XYZ file of C-alpha atoms in Angstrom:
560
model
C 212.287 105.067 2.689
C 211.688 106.904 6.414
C 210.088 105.380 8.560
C 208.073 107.770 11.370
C 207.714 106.466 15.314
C 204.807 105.903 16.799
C 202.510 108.116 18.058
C 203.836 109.998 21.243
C 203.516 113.826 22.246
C 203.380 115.192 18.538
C 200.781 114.994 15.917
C 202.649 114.065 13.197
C 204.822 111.298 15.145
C 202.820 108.440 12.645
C 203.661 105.098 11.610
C 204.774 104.283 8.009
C 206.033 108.094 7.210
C 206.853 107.052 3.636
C 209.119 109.148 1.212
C 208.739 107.073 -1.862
C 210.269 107.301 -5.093
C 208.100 108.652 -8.019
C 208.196 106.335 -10.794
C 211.630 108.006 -12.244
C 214.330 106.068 -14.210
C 216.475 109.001 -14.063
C 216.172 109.470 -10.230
C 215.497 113.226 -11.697
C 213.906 115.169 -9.205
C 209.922 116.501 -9.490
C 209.554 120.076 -9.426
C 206.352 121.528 -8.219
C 204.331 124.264 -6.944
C 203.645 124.384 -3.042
C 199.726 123.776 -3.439
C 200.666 121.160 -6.082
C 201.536 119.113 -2.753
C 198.272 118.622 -1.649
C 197.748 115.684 -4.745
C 200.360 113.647 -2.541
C 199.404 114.326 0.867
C 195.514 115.183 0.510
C 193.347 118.039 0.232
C 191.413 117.621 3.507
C 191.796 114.551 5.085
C 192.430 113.317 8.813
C 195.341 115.596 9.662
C 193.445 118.618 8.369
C 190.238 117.444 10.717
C 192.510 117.301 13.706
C 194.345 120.592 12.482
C 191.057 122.503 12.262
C 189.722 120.813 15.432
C 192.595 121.652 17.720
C 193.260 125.243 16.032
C 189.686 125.957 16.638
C 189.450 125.262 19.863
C 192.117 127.778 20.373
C 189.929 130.445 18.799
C 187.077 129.572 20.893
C 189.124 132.166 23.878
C 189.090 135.385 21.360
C 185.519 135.013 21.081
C 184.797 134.842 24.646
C 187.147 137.179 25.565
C 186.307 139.653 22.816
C 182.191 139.845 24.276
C 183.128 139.261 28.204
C 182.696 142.714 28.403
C 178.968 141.940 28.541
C 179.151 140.283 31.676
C 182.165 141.348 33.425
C 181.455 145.365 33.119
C 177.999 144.136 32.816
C 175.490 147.630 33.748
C 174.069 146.698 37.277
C 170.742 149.032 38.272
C 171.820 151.193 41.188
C 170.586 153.904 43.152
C 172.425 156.140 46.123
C 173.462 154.531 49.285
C 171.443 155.770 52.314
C 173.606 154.325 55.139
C 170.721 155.652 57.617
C 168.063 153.201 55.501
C 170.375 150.600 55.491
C 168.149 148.199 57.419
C 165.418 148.542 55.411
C 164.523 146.805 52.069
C 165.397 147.998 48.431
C 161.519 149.115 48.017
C 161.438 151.146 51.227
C 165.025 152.726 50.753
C 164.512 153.543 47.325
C 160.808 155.255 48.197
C 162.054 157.155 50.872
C 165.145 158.307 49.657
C 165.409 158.778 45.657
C 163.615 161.038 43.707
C 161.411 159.648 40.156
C 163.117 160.785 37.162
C 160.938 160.514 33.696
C 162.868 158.766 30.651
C 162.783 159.883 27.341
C 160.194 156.547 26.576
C 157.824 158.108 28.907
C 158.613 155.354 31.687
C 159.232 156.460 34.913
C 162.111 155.186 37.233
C 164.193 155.260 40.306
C 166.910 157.880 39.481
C 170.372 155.905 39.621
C 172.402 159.478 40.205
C 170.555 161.523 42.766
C 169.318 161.455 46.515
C 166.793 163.621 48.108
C 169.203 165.940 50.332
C 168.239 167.456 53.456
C 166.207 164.665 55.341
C 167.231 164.240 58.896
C 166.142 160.324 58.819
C 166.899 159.793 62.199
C 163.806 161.340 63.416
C 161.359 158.513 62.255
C 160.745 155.243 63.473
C 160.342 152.366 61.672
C 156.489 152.269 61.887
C 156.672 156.131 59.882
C 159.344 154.478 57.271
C 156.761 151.420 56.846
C 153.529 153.870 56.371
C 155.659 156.530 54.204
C 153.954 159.234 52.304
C 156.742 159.969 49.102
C 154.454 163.092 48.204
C 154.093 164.554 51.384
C 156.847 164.707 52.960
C 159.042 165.941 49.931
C 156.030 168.597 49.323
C 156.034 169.665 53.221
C 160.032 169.517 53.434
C 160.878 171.115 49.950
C 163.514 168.780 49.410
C 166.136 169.215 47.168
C 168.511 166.900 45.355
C 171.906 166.193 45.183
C 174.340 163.948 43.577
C 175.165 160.447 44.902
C 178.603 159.756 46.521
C 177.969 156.047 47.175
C 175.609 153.603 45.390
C 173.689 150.214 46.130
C 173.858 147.576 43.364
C 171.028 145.190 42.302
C 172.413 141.837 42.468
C 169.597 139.692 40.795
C 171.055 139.356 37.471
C 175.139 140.165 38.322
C 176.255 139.168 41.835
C 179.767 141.701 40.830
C 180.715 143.729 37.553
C 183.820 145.688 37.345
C 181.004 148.690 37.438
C 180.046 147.995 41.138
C 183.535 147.468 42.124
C 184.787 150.701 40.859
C 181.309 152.773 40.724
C 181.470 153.056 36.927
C 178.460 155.122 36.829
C 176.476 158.449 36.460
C 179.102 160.510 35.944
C 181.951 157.960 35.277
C 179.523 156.039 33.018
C 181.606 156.477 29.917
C 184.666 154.439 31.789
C 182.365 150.983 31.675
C 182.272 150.849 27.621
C 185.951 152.567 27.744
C 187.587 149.063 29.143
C 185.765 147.210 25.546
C 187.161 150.366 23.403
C 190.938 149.537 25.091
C 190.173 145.431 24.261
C 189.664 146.532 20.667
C 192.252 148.822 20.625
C 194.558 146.144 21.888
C 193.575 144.291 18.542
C 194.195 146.996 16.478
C 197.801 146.791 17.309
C 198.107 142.906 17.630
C 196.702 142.323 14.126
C 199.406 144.559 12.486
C 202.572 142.387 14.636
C 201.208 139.367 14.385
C 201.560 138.959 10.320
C 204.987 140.529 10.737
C 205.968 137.824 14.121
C 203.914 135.111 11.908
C 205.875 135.577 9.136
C 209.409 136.122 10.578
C 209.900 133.654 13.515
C 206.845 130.899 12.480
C 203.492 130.026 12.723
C 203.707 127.554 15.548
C 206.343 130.240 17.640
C 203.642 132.995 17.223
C 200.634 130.985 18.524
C 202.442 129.828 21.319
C 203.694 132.707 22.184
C 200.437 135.045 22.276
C 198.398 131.782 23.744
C 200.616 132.734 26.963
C 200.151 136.311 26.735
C 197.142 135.891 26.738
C 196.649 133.909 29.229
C 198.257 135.672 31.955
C 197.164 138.970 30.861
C 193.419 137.937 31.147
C 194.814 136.214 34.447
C 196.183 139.442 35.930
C 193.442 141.619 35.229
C 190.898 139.931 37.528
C 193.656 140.491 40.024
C 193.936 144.321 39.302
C 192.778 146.534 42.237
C 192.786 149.482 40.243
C 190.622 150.684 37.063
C 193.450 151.951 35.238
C 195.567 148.210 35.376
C 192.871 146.741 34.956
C 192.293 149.054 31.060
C 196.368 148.443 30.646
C 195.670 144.174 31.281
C 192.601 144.199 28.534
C 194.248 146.465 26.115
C 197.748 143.332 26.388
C 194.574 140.606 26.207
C 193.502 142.342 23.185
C 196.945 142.438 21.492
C 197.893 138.853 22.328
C 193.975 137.568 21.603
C 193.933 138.709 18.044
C 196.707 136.684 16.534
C 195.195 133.194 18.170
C 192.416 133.361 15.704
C 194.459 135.163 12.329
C 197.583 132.757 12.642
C 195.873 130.208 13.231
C 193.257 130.867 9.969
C 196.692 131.474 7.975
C 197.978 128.087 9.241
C 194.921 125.856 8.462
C 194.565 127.785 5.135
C 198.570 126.830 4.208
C 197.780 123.001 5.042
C 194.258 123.286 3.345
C 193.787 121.962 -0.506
C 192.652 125.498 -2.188
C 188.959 123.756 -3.197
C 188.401 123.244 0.691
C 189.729 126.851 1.713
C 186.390 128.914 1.676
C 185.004 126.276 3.446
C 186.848 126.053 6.558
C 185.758 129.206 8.867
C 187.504 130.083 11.883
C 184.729 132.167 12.657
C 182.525 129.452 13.366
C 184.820 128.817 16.525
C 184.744 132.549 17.358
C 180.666 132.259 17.622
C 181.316 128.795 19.433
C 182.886 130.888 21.792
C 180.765 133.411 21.985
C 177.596 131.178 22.705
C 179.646 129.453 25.448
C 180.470 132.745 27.176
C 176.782 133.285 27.642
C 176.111 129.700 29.225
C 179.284 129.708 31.725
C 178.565 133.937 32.718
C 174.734 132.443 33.705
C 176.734 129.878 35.926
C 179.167 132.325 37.063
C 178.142 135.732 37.918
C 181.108 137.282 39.824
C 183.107 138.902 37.080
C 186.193 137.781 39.229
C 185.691 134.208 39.076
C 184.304 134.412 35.852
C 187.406 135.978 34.369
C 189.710 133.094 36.363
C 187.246 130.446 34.368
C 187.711 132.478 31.160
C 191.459 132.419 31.161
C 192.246 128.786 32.671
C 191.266 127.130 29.351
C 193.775 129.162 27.006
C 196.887 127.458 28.964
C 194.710 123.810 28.109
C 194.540 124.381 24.726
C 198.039 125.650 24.632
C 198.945 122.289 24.636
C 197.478 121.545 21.492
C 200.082 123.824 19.815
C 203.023 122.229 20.526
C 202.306 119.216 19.089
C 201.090 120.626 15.676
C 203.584 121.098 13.346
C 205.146 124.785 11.434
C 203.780 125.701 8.192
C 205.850 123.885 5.871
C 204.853 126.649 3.465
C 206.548 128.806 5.310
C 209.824 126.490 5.963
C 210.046 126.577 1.885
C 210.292 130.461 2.323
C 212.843 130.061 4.717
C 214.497 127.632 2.770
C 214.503 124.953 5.044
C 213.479 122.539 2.623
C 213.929 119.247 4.381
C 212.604 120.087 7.219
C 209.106 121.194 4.749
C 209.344 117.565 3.300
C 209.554 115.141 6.281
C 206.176 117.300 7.958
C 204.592 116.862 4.902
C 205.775 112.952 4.667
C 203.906 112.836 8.247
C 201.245 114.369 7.126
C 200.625 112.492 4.083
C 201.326 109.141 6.890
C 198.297 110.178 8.521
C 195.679 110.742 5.647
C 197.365 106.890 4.488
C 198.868 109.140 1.363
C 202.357 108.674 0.766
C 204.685 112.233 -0.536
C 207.660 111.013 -3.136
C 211.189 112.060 -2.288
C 212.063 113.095 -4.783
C 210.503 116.132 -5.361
C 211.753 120.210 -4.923
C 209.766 123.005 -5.054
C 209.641 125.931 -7.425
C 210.386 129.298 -5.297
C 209.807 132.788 -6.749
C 213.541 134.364 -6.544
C 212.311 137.439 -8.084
C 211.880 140.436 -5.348
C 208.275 141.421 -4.902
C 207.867 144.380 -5.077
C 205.252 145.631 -1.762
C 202.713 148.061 -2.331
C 202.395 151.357 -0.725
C 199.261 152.686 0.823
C 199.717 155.607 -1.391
C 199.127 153.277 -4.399
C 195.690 152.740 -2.857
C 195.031 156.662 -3.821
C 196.895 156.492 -7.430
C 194.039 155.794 -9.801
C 190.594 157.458 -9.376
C 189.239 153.768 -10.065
C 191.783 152.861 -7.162
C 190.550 155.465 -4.765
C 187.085 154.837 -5.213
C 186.886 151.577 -4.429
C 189.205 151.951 -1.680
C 187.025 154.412 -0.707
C 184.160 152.175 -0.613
C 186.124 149.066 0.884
C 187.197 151.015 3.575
C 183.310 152.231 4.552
C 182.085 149.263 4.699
C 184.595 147.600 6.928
C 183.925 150.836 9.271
C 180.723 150.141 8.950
C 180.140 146.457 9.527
C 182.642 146.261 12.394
C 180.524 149.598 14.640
C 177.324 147.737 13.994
C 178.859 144.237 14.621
C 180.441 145.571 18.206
C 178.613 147.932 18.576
C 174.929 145.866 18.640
C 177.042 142.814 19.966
C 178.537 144.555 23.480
C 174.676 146.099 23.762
C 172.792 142.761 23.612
C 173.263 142.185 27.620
C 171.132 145.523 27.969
C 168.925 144.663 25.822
C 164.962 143.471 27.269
C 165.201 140.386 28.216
C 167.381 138.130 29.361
C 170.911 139.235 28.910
C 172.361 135.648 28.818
C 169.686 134.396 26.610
C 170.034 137.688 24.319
C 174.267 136.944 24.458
C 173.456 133.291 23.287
C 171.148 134.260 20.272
C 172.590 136.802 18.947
C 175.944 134.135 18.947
C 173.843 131.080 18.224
C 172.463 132.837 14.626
C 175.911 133.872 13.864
C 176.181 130.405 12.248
C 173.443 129.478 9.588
C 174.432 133.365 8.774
C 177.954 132.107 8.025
C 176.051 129.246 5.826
C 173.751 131.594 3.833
C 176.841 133.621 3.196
C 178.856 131.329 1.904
C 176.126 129.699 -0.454
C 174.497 133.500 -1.827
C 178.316 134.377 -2.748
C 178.597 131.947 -5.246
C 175.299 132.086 -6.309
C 174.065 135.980 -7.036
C 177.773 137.127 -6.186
C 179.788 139.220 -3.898
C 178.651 142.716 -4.453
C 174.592 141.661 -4.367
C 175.614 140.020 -0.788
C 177.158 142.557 0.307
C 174.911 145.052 -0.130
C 172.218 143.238 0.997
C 173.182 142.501 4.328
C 174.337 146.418 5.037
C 170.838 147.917 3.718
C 169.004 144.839 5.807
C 171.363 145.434 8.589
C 170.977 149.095 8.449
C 167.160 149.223 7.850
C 167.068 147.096 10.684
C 168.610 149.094 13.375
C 166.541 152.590 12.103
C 163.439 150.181 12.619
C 163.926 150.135 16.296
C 163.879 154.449 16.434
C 160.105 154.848 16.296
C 159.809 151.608 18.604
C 162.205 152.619 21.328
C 159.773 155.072 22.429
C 157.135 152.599 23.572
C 158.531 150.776 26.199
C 155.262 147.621 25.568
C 157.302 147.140 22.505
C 160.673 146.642 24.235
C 161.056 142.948 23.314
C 160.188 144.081 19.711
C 162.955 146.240 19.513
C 165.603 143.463 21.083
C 164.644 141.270 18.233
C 165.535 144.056 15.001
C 168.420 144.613 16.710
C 169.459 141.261 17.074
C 168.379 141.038 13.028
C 170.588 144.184 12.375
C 173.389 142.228 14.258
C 172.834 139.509 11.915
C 173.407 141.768 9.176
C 176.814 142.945 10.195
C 178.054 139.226 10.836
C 176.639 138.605 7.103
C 178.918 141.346 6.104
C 181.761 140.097 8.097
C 181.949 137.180 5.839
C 181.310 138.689 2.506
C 183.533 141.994 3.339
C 186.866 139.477 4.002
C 187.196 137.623 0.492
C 185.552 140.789 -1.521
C 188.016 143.601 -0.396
C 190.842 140.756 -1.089
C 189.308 140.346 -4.739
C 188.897 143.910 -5.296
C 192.220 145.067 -4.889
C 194.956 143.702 -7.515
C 198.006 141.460 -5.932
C 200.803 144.718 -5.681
C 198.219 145.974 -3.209
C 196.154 143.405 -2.308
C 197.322 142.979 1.638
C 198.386 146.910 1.777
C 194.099 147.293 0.619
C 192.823 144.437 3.132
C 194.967 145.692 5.695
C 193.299 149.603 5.024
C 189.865 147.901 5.552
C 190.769 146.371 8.479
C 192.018 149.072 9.792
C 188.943 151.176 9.596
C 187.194 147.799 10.870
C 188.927 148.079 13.901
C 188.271 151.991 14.014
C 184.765 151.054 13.990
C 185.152 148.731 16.516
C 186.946 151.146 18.986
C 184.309 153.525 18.533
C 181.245 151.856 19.224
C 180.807 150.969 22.934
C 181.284 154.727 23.278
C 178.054 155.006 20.536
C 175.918 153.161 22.641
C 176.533 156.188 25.517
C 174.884 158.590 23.167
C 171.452 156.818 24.492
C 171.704 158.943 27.407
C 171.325 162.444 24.788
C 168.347 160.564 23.019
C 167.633 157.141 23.426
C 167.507 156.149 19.587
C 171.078 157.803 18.842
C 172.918 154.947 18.708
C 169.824 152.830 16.758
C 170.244 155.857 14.001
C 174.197 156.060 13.798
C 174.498 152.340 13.664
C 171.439 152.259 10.787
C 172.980 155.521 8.570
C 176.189 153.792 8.405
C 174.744 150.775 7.170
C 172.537 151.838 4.400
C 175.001 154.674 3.640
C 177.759 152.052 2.959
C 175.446 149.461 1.685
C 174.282 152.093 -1.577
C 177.928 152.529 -2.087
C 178.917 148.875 -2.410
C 176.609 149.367 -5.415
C 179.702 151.150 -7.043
C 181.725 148.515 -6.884
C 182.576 145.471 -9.704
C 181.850 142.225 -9.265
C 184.614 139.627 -8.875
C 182.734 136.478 -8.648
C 183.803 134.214 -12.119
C 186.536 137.357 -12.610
C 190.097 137.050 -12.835
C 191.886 138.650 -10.118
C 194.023 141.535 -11.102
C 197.769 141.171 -10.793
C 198.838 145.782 -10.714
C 196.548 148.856 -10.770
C 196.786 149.212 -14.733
C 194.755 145.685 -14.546
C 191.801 147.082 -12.038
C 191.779 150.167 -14.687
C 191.667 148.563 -17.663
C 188.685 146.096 -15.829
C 186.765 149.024 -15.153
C 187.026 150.228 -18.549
C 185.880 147.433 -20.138
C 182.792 147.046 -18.005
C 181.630 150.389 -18.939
């Protein structure tokens, strides 16, 4: 019998940590299975509550950190600096000074990129700058226009934005949505070490380790004086962010009973986050101060790591054995279970043999569907980012738009989970890629009447719905799809071209400025385009998984 302490700094530090004896005459050891484990210790009791609770709140940081962009290079309206017409108000500097450009809606505006050139203001007086004519005086001086050197910056709805700081516009536009393509680039490359770290040095070593990356990366950058630190600090944020939120899903799913697995979702933390990054941006509309507030929690939560235990899953890889049993005596303390001692677990000695990317390409019924997997995670991650980053310039209020479009990211996650198991994967999938997709080519006809504006900011909140549907279906599909040998090299090729798709689209969203419904059309053609060729695809819902590629063939046969 071992007996545990008392609770102190550690989790798992319980009273009456009992390794009891199996009923046994022979004092023969019990060999099992790893998830056989979970009929001693529980499939989801108290320790996996607290597990998921303090994991989650860890994840709550990628999700605010992966949408700050919508505040903190948040698109402030600006027009040229006048320094001679500084002393008068917005109104009277921007009627005197800036010529009316006509928008491709038919609306008429300020322009944010050009100044009347030639006026000698210093000949007026205040009484002629109060009574000004616009249309005479530009008719009787001919003025011409030229191109703004300095700007002003409306400060009604963002007191500061990396945009005024570093005058991220007209020309230089394309370097605002730039710093979100570097964030998701940063992920790109973070997703691919972290399995590798994870699964070499620990679960608990990984976590810890990218929870203070993270942290002072997203600490230094609102430091940076420079644009180009500042790109180098979010693309480090992005590479350290992404592994908080897929270690810990691996680590919850290894201390999970397998009936509870497709229950527990991470991502409902990530849209936590999200929806709290709207409500603390509204209170905090300097994007330096809001970037301090964003990071300081990451270095609370840390805390919550070190007194969770490693995978003991993965200390039966590494062979540390005992080590595996007395966490999982703990554990099985805390649910008031009690784990036998004398049991050993069955290991797989046999090498695995890894599959190669090429295998993806091997079989025509191997290419197609990787074909198809790979389109839809390109896809579902350009309209996901790309609609998500744009719902701050949306009409309306950005904050409330930021909080919706996060807030509705839940019961989606619910609907999702439910319509998989009843109507199955395939039918869910393609249903929320044509919805999402007919949604966003809605908006094209509607973006041209600007009395319709609020119209279009709810279809393309709906068409973001669509790509957070496809989020969840897209994840456990593609990993049923592809047969073991290849099953992580074929979820990892999706991914991939998920975060391809996520790189890309903040740049999409420029193409407004060639025709205003670009984006609303790119983001709409991918959708339906991939949605019609999910329709290709087998259903796995009831199916055995496939163990090689001859499996997936002979499947495919069969349901012809």
């Amino acid at each position: 019998m071992v007996t545990g302490s008392t609770y102190s700094i550690s989790l798992l530090k319980a009273e009456n940590c009992n390794l009891t004896d199996e009923k046994n005459t022979n004092g023969d050891t019990t060999a099992i299975h790893f998830d056989e484990v979970f009929a001693y210790i529980g499939d989801f009791g108290l320790f996996q509550w607290l597990l998921f609770l303090m994991l989650g709140l860890g994840v709550m940081p990628v999700g605010w950190q992966s949408m700050s962009s919508n505040f903190v290079v948040g698109n402030q309206n600006h027009w040229c600096k006048v320094d001679a017409l500084a002393n008068l108000s917005q109104y009277l500097q921007k009627e005197i000074s800036i010529p009316i450009e006509t928008l491709q809606n038919g609306e008429q505006e300020y322009s944010k990129c050009f100044v009347y050139d030639h006026i000698n203001y210093t000949q007026y007086s205040q009484e002629d700058f109060s009574s000004w004519n616009r249309t005479l005086h530009v008719f009787k001086t001919n003025t011409s226009t030229t191109r703004c050197r300095h700007w002003v910056y409306d400060q009604s709805v963002y007191t500061s934005t990396i945009v005024s700081q570093w005058d991220l516009v007209c020309d230089d536009a394309w370097m605002a949505p730039f710093v979100s393509t570097c964030f998701i680039g940063g992920m790109f490359f973070g997703s691919y070490g972290a399995g590798a770290t994870s699964d070499r040095f620990g679960r608990k070593k990984t976590l810890i380790t990218c929870y203070i990356g993270e942290f002072i990366f997203a600490l230094i950058a609102a430091f940076m004086p420079y644009y180009e630190l500042f790109l180098v600090c979010r693309f480090l944020v992005g590479v350290f962010c992404i592994p908080c939120n897929m270690v810990a899903f691996v680590l919850v799913m290894e201390l999970v009973g397998s009936r509870y697995r497709s229950k527990v979702a991470m991502q409902l933390w990530f849209a936590t986050g999200f929806m709290l990054l709207a409500l603390i941006a509204f209170g905090i509309r300097d994007h330096f101060r809001l970037q301090l507030v964003l990071a300081a929690p990451r270095i609370v939560f840390l805390l919550f790591v070190f007194i969770l235990p490693e995978s003991p899953r993965w200390l039966v890889t590494k062979g540390r054995i005992e080590e595996a049993k007395d966490i999982l005596c703990k554990i099985a303390s805390i649910n008031k279970r009690e784990f036998p001692s004398n049991v050993s677990f069955i290991t797989n000695d046999k090498k695995v043999v890894q599959g190669k990317t090429s295998d993806l390409f091997v079989t025509p019924v191997m290419r197609k569907r990787t074909l198809i997997v790979c389109l839809a995670w390109l896809a579902i991650y350009i309209c996901y980012y790309g609609l998500s980053l744009n719902a701050s310039t949306l009409a309306g209020d950005p904050y409330f738009n930021t909080f919706l479009n996060a807030a509705l990211e839940i019961p989606v996650w619910g609907i999702c989970v439910v319509m998989m198991d009843k109507v199955g994967r395939r039918i869910c999938l393609v249903f929320v890629l044509i919805f999402g997709g007919l949604m966003c080519l809605i908006c094209i006809p509607l973006l041209f009447f600007p009395d319709l504006a609020m119209v279009v900011t709810a279809f393309s909140i709906l068409g973001k719905l669509g790509a957070s549907g496809g989020i969840v279906v897209i994840y456990l599909y593609s990993a049923e799809l592809f047969p073991t040998v290849v099953r992580n090299v074929g979820v990892g090729a999706g991914s991939t071209s998920g975060r391809v798709g996520g790189m890309v689209s903040p740049q999409i969203g420029l193409l407004s400025s060639t025709w205003i419904a670009l984006p609303s059309m790119i983001f709409g053609i991918f959708g339906l385009i991939a949605g019609v060729a999910s329709l290709l695809l087998p259903e796995t819902l009831g199916q055995q998984l496939s163990e090689n590629i001859s499996d997936v063939e002979n499947s495919d046969v069969n349901r012809k």
